[in-house]
Coordinates of C-alpha atoms and ligand atoms in Angstrom, one line a residue:
M28 CA 5.0 -11.0 13.3
V29 CA 3.9 -12.1 9.8
S30 CA 4.1 -15.7 8.7
S31 CA 5.1 -16.2 5.1
C32 CA 6.4 -18.9 2.7
S33 CA 9.9 -18.2 3.8
G34 CA 9.3 -18.0 7.5
P35 CA 8.0 -15.3 9.9
Y36 CA 9.2 -11.7 9.8
P37 CA 8.6 -8.9 12.3
I38 CA 6.9 -5.6 11.8
R39 CA 8.0 -2.8 14.0
V40 CA 5.9 0.3 14.4
G41 CA 6.7 3.4 16.5
T42 CA 7.4 7.1 16.2
G43 CA 11.1 7.6 16.5
I44 CA 12.2 4.1 15.7
R45 CA 14.2 5.3 12.8
K46 CA 17.0 6.0 15.2
K47 CA 17.3 2.3 15.9
F48 CA 17.7 1.2 12.3
P49 CA 21.5 0.7 12.5
E50 CA 21.2 -1.3 15.7
W51 CA 18.5 -3.5 14.2
L52 CA 20.6 -4.2 11.1
A53 CA 23.4 -5.3 13.4
E54 CA 21.0 -7.5 15.4
M55 CA 19.9 -9.1 12.1
G56 CA 23.4 -10.3 11.7
F57 CA 24.7 -7.8 9.2
S58 CA 28.2 -6.8 10.3
F59 CA 29.1 -3.2 10.3
T60 CA 31.4 -3.6 7.4
R61 CA 28.7 -5.0 5.2
K62 CA 27.5 -2.7 2.4
V63 CA 23.9 -1.7 2.5
A64 CA 21.9 -0.3 -0.5
L65 CA 19.4 2.4 0.4
L66 CA 16.9 2.7 -2.4
S67 CA 14.6 5.7 -2.4
N68 CA 13.5 8.5 -4.8
R69 CA 14.4 12.1 -5.6
T70 CA 11.6 13.5 -3.4
I71 CA 12.3 11.4 -0.4
R72 CA 16.1 11.7 -0.6
P73 CA 16.4 15.2 0.9
L74 CA 13.5 14.8 3.3
H75 CA 14.5 11.5 4.9
A76 CA 16.9 9.3 3.0
D77 CA 20.0 11.5 3.5
T78 CA 19.4 11.4 7.3
I79 CA 18.9 7.6 7.4
S80 CA 21.9 7.1 5.2
A81 CA 24.1 9.3 7.4
S82 CA 23.0 7.5 10.5
L83 CA 23.9 4.2 9.0
E84 CA 27.3 5.5 8.0
T85 CA 27.9 6.9 11.4
H86 CA 27.3 3.4 12.8
G87 CA 29.9 2.0 10.4
F88 CA 27.7 0.6 7.6
P89 CA 29.0 1.6 4.1
V90 CA 25.8 2.8 2.3
A91 CA 25.2 2.9 -1.4
N92 CA 22.4 5.3 -2.3
F93 CA 20.1 5.0 -5.3
D94 CA 17.2 7.2 -6.3
F95 CA 14.4 6.3 -8.7
S96 CA 12.6 9.0 -10.5
D97 CA 9.4 9.9 -8.6
G98 CA 6.0 8.6 -9.7
E99 CA 4.0 5.6 -10.8
A100 CA 5.1 6.3 -14.4
Y101 CA 8.5 5.1 -13.4
K102 CA 7.4 1.9 -11.7
T103 CA 8.8 0.0 -14.7
L104 CA 11.2 -2.7 -15.8
D105 CA 13.4 0.1 -17.2
S106 CA 13.8 1.6 -13.7
V107 CA 14.4 -1.9 -12.2
R108 CA 17.1 -2.6 -14.9
D109 CA 18.9 0.7 -14.1
C110 CA 19.0 -0.2 -10.5
L111 CA 20.2 -3.7 -11.2
D112 CA 22.9 -2.4 -13.5
W113 CA 24.1 -0.1 -10.7
L114 CA 24.1 -2.9 -8.1
L115 CA 25.8 -5.4 -10.3
A116 CA 28.5 -2.8 -11.3
M117 CA 29.3 -2.6 -7.6
K118 CA 29.6 -6.4 -7.5
W119 CA 26.7 -6.7 -5.0
E120 CA 26.9 -9.8 -2.8
R121 CA 24.1 -12.1 -1.9
Q122 CA 24.4 -11.3 1.8
N123 CA 24.2 -7.5 1.4
P124 CA 20.8 -6.1 2.3
I125 CA 18.6 -3.7 0.4
L126 CA 16.6 -1.2 2.3
A127 CA 13.6 0.3 0.4
L128 CA 12.7 3.7 1.8
G129 CA 9.7 5.3 0.3
G130 CA 6.0 4.8 -0.7
G131 CA 4.5 1.9 -2.5
V132 CA 6.3 2.7 -5.7
V133 CA 9.8 2.4 -4.2
G134 CA 8.7 -0.5 -2.0
D135 CA 7.3 -2.5 -4.9
M136 CA 10.4 -1.9 -7.1
G137 CA 12.9 -2.4 -4.2
G138 CA 11.1 -5.6 -3.3
F139 CA 11.2 -6.9 -6.9
I140 CA 14.9 -6.0 -7.3
A141 CA 15.7 -7.8 -4.0
S142 CA 13.7 -10.9 -5.2
I143 CA 15.5 -11.3 -8.5
L144 CA 19.1 -10.0 -7.9
L145 CA 21.4 -13.0 -7.4
R146 CA 18.2 -15.1 -6.9
G147 CA 17.3 -13.1 -3.8
V148 CA 19.0 -10.7 -1.4
P149 CA 17.9 -9.6 2.1
L150 CA 15.2 -6.9 2.0
V151 CA 13.9 -4.5 4.6
H152 CA 10.9 -2.2 3.9
I153 CA 10.9 1.2 5.4
P154 CA 7.6 2.7 4.2
T155 CA 7.1 6.5 4.2
T156 CA 3.5 7.0 3.0
V157 CA 0.2 6.0 4.5
V158 CA -0.3 3.4 1.8
G159 CA 3.2 2.1 2.4
Q160 CA 2.8 1.8 6.1
V161 CA -0.7 0.3 6.3
D162 CA -0.6 -1.8 3.1
S163 CA 2.2 -2.2 0.5
S164 CA 5.1 -3.0 2.8
I165 CA 3.3 -5.9 4.4
G166 CA 2.5 -9.1 2.6
G167 CA 5.4 -9.7 0.2
K168 CA 3.9 -8.5 -3.1
T169 CA 6.4 -6.8 -5.3
G170 CA 6.5 -5.7 -8.9
V171 CA 6.2 -3.2 -11.7
D172 CA 3.7 -1.9 -14.2
H173 CA 3.6 -2.9 -17.9
R174 CA 1.9 -1.1 -20.7
A175 CA -0.7 -3.8 -20.6
G176 CA -1.7 -2.9 -17.0
K177 CA -0.7 -2.1 -13.5
N178 CA 1.4 -4.6 -11.4
L179 CA 1.4 -7.2 -14.1
I180 CA 5.1 -8.2 -13.6
G181 CA 6.2 -9.2 -10.1
S182 CA 6.8 -11.7 -7.4
F183 CA 5.9 -12.7 -3.9
Y184 CA 9.0 -11.9 -1.8
P185 CA 8.7 -11.5 1.9
P186 CA 11.0 -9.0 3.5
R187 CA 13.3 -9.8 6.4
S188 CA 11.7 -7.0 8.4
V189 CA 9.4 -4.0 8.1
W190 CA 10.2 -0.8 10.0
I191 CA 7.4 1.7 10.2
D192 CA 8.0 5.1 11.7
P193 CA 4.9 7.4 11.4
F194 CA 7.3 10.4 11.7
F195 CA 7.9 10.1 8.0
L196 CA 4.2 10.9 7.3
E197 CA 4.7 14.4 8.6
T198 CA 6.2 15.6 5.3
L199 CA 3.6 13.9 3.2
P200 CA 1.4 16.4 1.2
L201 CA -2.0 16.7 2.8
R202 CA -3.9 15.3 -0.2
E203 CA -1.6 12.1 -0.1
R204 CA -2.2 11.7 3.6
R205 CA -6.0 12.0 3.2
S206 CA -5.9 9.6 0.2
G207 CA -4.3 7.1 2.5
L208 CA -7.3 7.4 4.8
G209 CA -9.3 5.7 1.9
E210 CA -7.4 2.5 2.7
V211 CA -7.7 3.1 6.4
I212 CA -11.5 3.4 6.2
K213 CA -11.4 0.2 4.1
Y214 CA -9.7 -1.8 6.8
A215 CA -12.3 -0.6 9.3
L216 CA -15.2 -1.5 7.0
I217 CA -14.1 -5.0 6.1
G218 CA -14.0 -6.1 9.7
N219 CA -12.1 -4.3 12.3
P220 CA -14.5 -3.1 15.0
K221 CA -11.8 -1.5 17.1
L222 CA -10.5 0.6 14.2
L223 CA -14.1 1.5 13.3
R224 CA -14.7 2.9 16.8
F225 CA -11.3 4.6 16.7
L226 CA -12.2 6.3 13.4
D227 CA -15.6 7.3 14.8
D228 CA -13.8 9.3 17.4
N229 CA -10.7 10.5 15.5
L230 CA -11.3 10.8 11.8
E231 CA -11.3 14.7 12.0
A232 CA -8.0 14.6 13.8
L233 CA -6.5 12.3 11.1
S234 CA -7.7 14.4 8.2
G235 CA -6.9 17.8 9.7
E236 CA -4.3 20.0 8.2
S237 CA -1.9 19.6 11.2
F238 CA -0.4 16.2 11.8
D239 CA -1.6 14.6 15.0
R240 CA 1.2 12.2 16.0
G241 CA -0.6 10.2 18.6
V242 CA -3.7 9.5 16.6
W243 CA -1.7 8.6 13.5
E244 CA 0.6 6.3 15.3
E245 CA -2.4 4.4 16.8
T246 CA -4.1 4.2 13.3
I247 CA -1.0 2.9 11.6
F248 CA -0.6 0.3 14.3
L249 CA -4.2 -0.9 14.1
C250 CA -4.1 -1.2 10.3
A251 CA -0.6 -2.7 10.0
A252 CA -1.6 -5.3 12.6
D253 CA -4.7 -6.1 10.6
K254 CA -2.8 -6.5 7.3
A255 CA -0.3 -8.7 9.1
R256 CA -3.0 -10.9 10.4
I257 CA -4.8 -11.2 7.1
V258 CA -1.7 -12.0 5.0
S259 CA -0.4 -14.5 7.6
E260 CA -3.7 -16.4 7.2
D261 CA -3.8 -16.2 3.4
E262 CA -0.5 -15.2 1.8
R263 CA -1.4 -16.1 -1.8
E264 CA -4.8 -14.4 -1.8
S265 CA -7.1 -17.4 -2.1
G266 CA -9.5 -16.4 0.6
V267 CA -9.6 -13.7 3.3
R268 CA -6.8 -11.6 1.7
M269 CA -9.3 -10.9 -1.2
N270 CA -11.3 -8.8 1.3
L271 CA -8.6 -6.2 1.1
N272 CA -9.8 -5.6 -2.5
F273 CA -12.9 -4.0 -1.1
G274 CA -13.4 -0.8 -3.1
H275 CA -10.6 -1.8 -5.5
T276 CA -12.5 -3.4 -8.3
F277 CA -14.3 -0.2 -9.2
G278 CA -11.6 2.0 -7.8
H279 CA -9.0 0.5 -10.2
A280 CA -11.4 0.7 -13.1
L281 CA -12.0 4.4 -12.3
E282 CA -8.3 5.1 -12.1
G283 CA -7.9 3.4 -15.4
A284 CA -10.8 5.2 -17.0
M285 CA -9.2 8.5 -15.9
G286 CA -5.8 7.5 -17.3
Y287 CA -4.4 7.6 -13.7
Q288 CA -4.7 11.4 -13.9
G289 CA -6.4 13.7 -11.4
I290 CA -7.3 11.0 -8.9
L291 CA -5.2 9.4 -6.2
H292 CA -5.5 5.7 -5.4
G293 CA -7.1 6.1 -2.0
E294 CA -9.6 8.5 -3.4
A295 CA -10.6 6.0 -6.1
V296 CA -10.9 3.2 -3.4
G297 CA -13.3 5.4 -1.5
L298 CA -15.5 5.9 -4.5
G299 CA -15.1 2.2 -5.3
M300 CA -16.5 1.3 -1.9
I301 CA -19.6 3.4 -2.6
A302 CA -19.9 1.6 -6.0
A303 CA -19.6 -1.8 -4.2
A304 CA -22.3 -0.7 -1.7
R305 CA -24.7 0.1 -4.6
V306 CA -24.1 -3.3 -6.2
S307 CA -24.6 -4.9 -2.9
R308 CA -27.9 -3.2 -2.5
A309 CA -28.9 -4.2 -6.1
L310 CA -28.2 -7.8 -5.0
K311 CA -30.3 -7.2 -1.9
M312 CA -27.3 -8.0 0.4
T313 CA -27.5 -4.6 2.1
G314 CA -29.7 -1.6 2.6
E315 CA -29.4 1.9 1.4
E316 CA -27.9 3.1 4.7
T317 CA -24.6 1.3 3.9
E318 CA -23.9 3.6 1.0
E319 CA -24.7 6.6 3.2
T320 CA -22.5 5.4 6.0
I321 CA -19.5 5.0 3.6
R322 CA -20.2 8.5 2.2
T323 CA -20.2 10.0 5.6
Y324 CA -16.8 8.5 6.5
L325 CA -15.4 9.7 3.2
K326 CA -16.7 13.2 3.8
R327 CA -15.2 13.3 7.3
A328 CA -11.9 12.3 5.8
H329 CA -12.1 15.1 3.1
L330 CA -12.2 12.5 0.4
P331 CA -14.4 12.7 -2.7
D332 CA -17.8 11.1 -2.3
Q333 CA -19.2 11.8 -5.8
W334 CA -18.1 10.1 -9.0
P335 CA -16.2 12.5 -11.3
E336 CA -18.5 14.1 -13.9
G337 CA -18.6 12.4 -17.2
I338 CA -17.4 8.9 -16.1
R339 CA -19.9 6.4 -17.3
F340 CA -20.2 2.7 -16.7
S341 CA -19.1 2.0 -20.3
D342 CA -15.8 3.8 -19.5
L343 CA -15.1 1.3 -16.6
E344 CA -16.2 -1.9 -18.4
P345 CA -12.9 -2.6 -20.2
F346 CA -11.0 -2.2 -17.0
L347 CA -13.4 -4.4 -15.1
K348 CA -12.8 -7.1 -17.7
S349 CA -9.0 -6.9 -17.5
D350 CA -8.9 -6.8 -13.6
K351 CA -6.1 -9.2 -12.4
K352 CA -8.6 -10.8 -10.1
T353 CA -10.9 -11.8 -13.0
S354 CA -11.1 -15.5 -13.9
S355 CA -13.4 -17.0 -16.4
G356 CA -14.6 -13.5 -17.3
L357 CA -16.0 -12.9 -13.8
V358 CA -14.4 -10.8 -11.2
T359 CA -14.9 -11.8 -7.5
L360 CA -16.8 -8.9 -5.9
V361 CA -16.2 -7.9 -2.3
L362 CA -19.5 -6.4 -1.2
P363 CA -20.5 -4.7 2.1
V364 CA -23.2 -6.2 4.2
R365 CA -22.9 -3.7 7.0
P366 CA -20.1 -1.6 8.4
G367 CA -17.5 -4.1 9.5
E368 CA -18.7 -7.0 7.4
V369 CA -18.1 -7.8 3.7
V370 CA -18.8 -10.9 1.6
R371 CA -17.1 -12.2 -1.5
T372 CA -19.2 -13.4 -4.3
R373 CA -19.0 -14.6 -7.9
D374 CA -22.7 -15.4 -8.0
Y375 CA -24.2 -12.5 -9.9
E376 CA -25.3 -11.5 -13.4
P377 CA -22.7 -9.2 -15.0
S378 CA -25.5 -6.7 -15.8
V379 CA -25.8 -5.9 -12.0
L380 CA -22.4 -4.2 -12.2
G381 CA -24.1 -1.3 -14.0
S382 CA -25.9 -0.3 -10.8
A383 CA -22.5 0.7 -9.4
I384 CA -22.8 4.2 -10.7
V385 CA -25.7 6.6 -10.5
Ligands
NAD8 P1 4.0 6.7 -4.0 O1 5.0 5.7 -3.7 O2 4.0 7.2 -5.4 O3 4.2 7.9 -3.1 C1 3.3 9.0 -3.2 C2 4.1 10.3 -3.3 O4 4.6 10.7 -2.1 C3 5.3 10.2 -4.2 O5 5.4 11.4 -4.9 C4 6.4 10.1 -3.2 O6 7.7 10.5 -3.7 C5 6.0 11.0 -2.1 N1 6.4 10.6 -0.8 C6 6.6 9.4 -0.2 N2 7.0 9.5 1.1 C7 7.0 10.8 1.4 C8 7.2 11.5 2.5 N3 7.4 10.9 3.7 N4 7.1 12.9 2.5 C9 6.8 13.5 1.3 N5 6.6 12.9 0.2 C10 6.7 11.5 0.2 O7 2.6 6.2 -3.7 P2 1.9 5.2 -2.6 O8 0.5 5.7 -2.5 O9 2.8 5.2 -1.4 O10 2.0 3.8 -3.3 C11 1.3 3.5 -4.4 C12 1.9 2.3 -5.1 O11 1.9 1.2 -4.1 C13 1.2 1.8 -6.3 O12 2.2 1.5 -7.3 C14 0.5 0.5 -5.9 O13 0.4 -0.4 -6.9 C15 1.5 0.0 -4.8 N6 0.9 -0.9 -3.8 C16 1.4 -2.1 -3.6 C17 0.9 -2.9 -2.6 C18 1.5 -4.2 -2.3 O14 0.9 -5.1 -1.6 N7 2.7 -4.5 -2.8 C19 -0.3 -2.6 -1.9 C20 -0.8 -1.3 -2.2 C21 -0.2 -0.5 -3.1
MG9 MG1 -4.9 -0.2 -2.5

């Protein structure tokens, strides 16, 4: 369960739970004649959305299907408007639910649409990527990108429920799955001793070419429970939720400096954690072994552990300054003290940020 501004909502995790979706919709009070919108994208449609849609139809729910174009480049107000036009043309009613089936991009847009259509319609997240399952579907943040920056337009809109079936991850490209491990490692390092021990034993199984169902299910469960706990404590990100930004300050700046090309988010977060460890060391908050430990986890997950050639600190600076978490010109840093412990600080000289990169 997650507590939120509009009441608690459940998170259900398990391999095979996708077969229960129609039953659960009925349990939530949606009658079998009520129209359901299944939002997805063109990649996920043939892999999973067609099957989910058919199973809902079989149970008597009339399903309206909508596919976004695939990619972060389409996480825009234009895509949202297209979908709203389509829903309104059908005379969508306020009680009719929206199911967002996909990764963080579909989830963020589906959530945003549900939050503004008719001042809010019921929303269920069905995440299909590692990032979706351990992070973006939990916590109520929705939104789209703007030319001025990522995620600058959006809302907090808690879903009615989150349904996480790790089965969906089996079709994820290997690089995407490994990239998701960047976020998983982050959860372990910010303070989840059980997950840290689990990764010590199972990181090779998670990053291997074949998909290990049991190990992935346990991992998703541990991370999703952690995110649920953190956002329940601090929905609006004024305290402990900020710890989830570990690796993200420099990670986002790196993605920006590379024009969001050639690097995946989780890969950038991994490198961002190394950068944070270097800053932490420069501030004498940790020793050199922390950077090495993070590097070892990244290597075991087959994630990059070296900054891309040619990226200098001056390339990152403009992005560090425009970070959404910046206030009064200073970004709150989340720095590692030891594996499993981070601190938040605004007490530093800006010049120390330069020590982030070799
Ligand atoms: P994504 O949604 O772009 O998905 C990655 C790729 O995998 C896409 O090409 C997608 O079509 C494909 N895909 C998805 N599921 C698949 C499956 N089961 N099999 C095969 N292919 C599949 O990327 P993502 O990493 O899931 O999400 C990133 C987005 O999430 C960013 O826009 C980020 O801002 C957002 N995000 C939001 C939050 C939040 O709290 N709202 C948190 C983290 C990230
Ligand atoms: Mg992230």
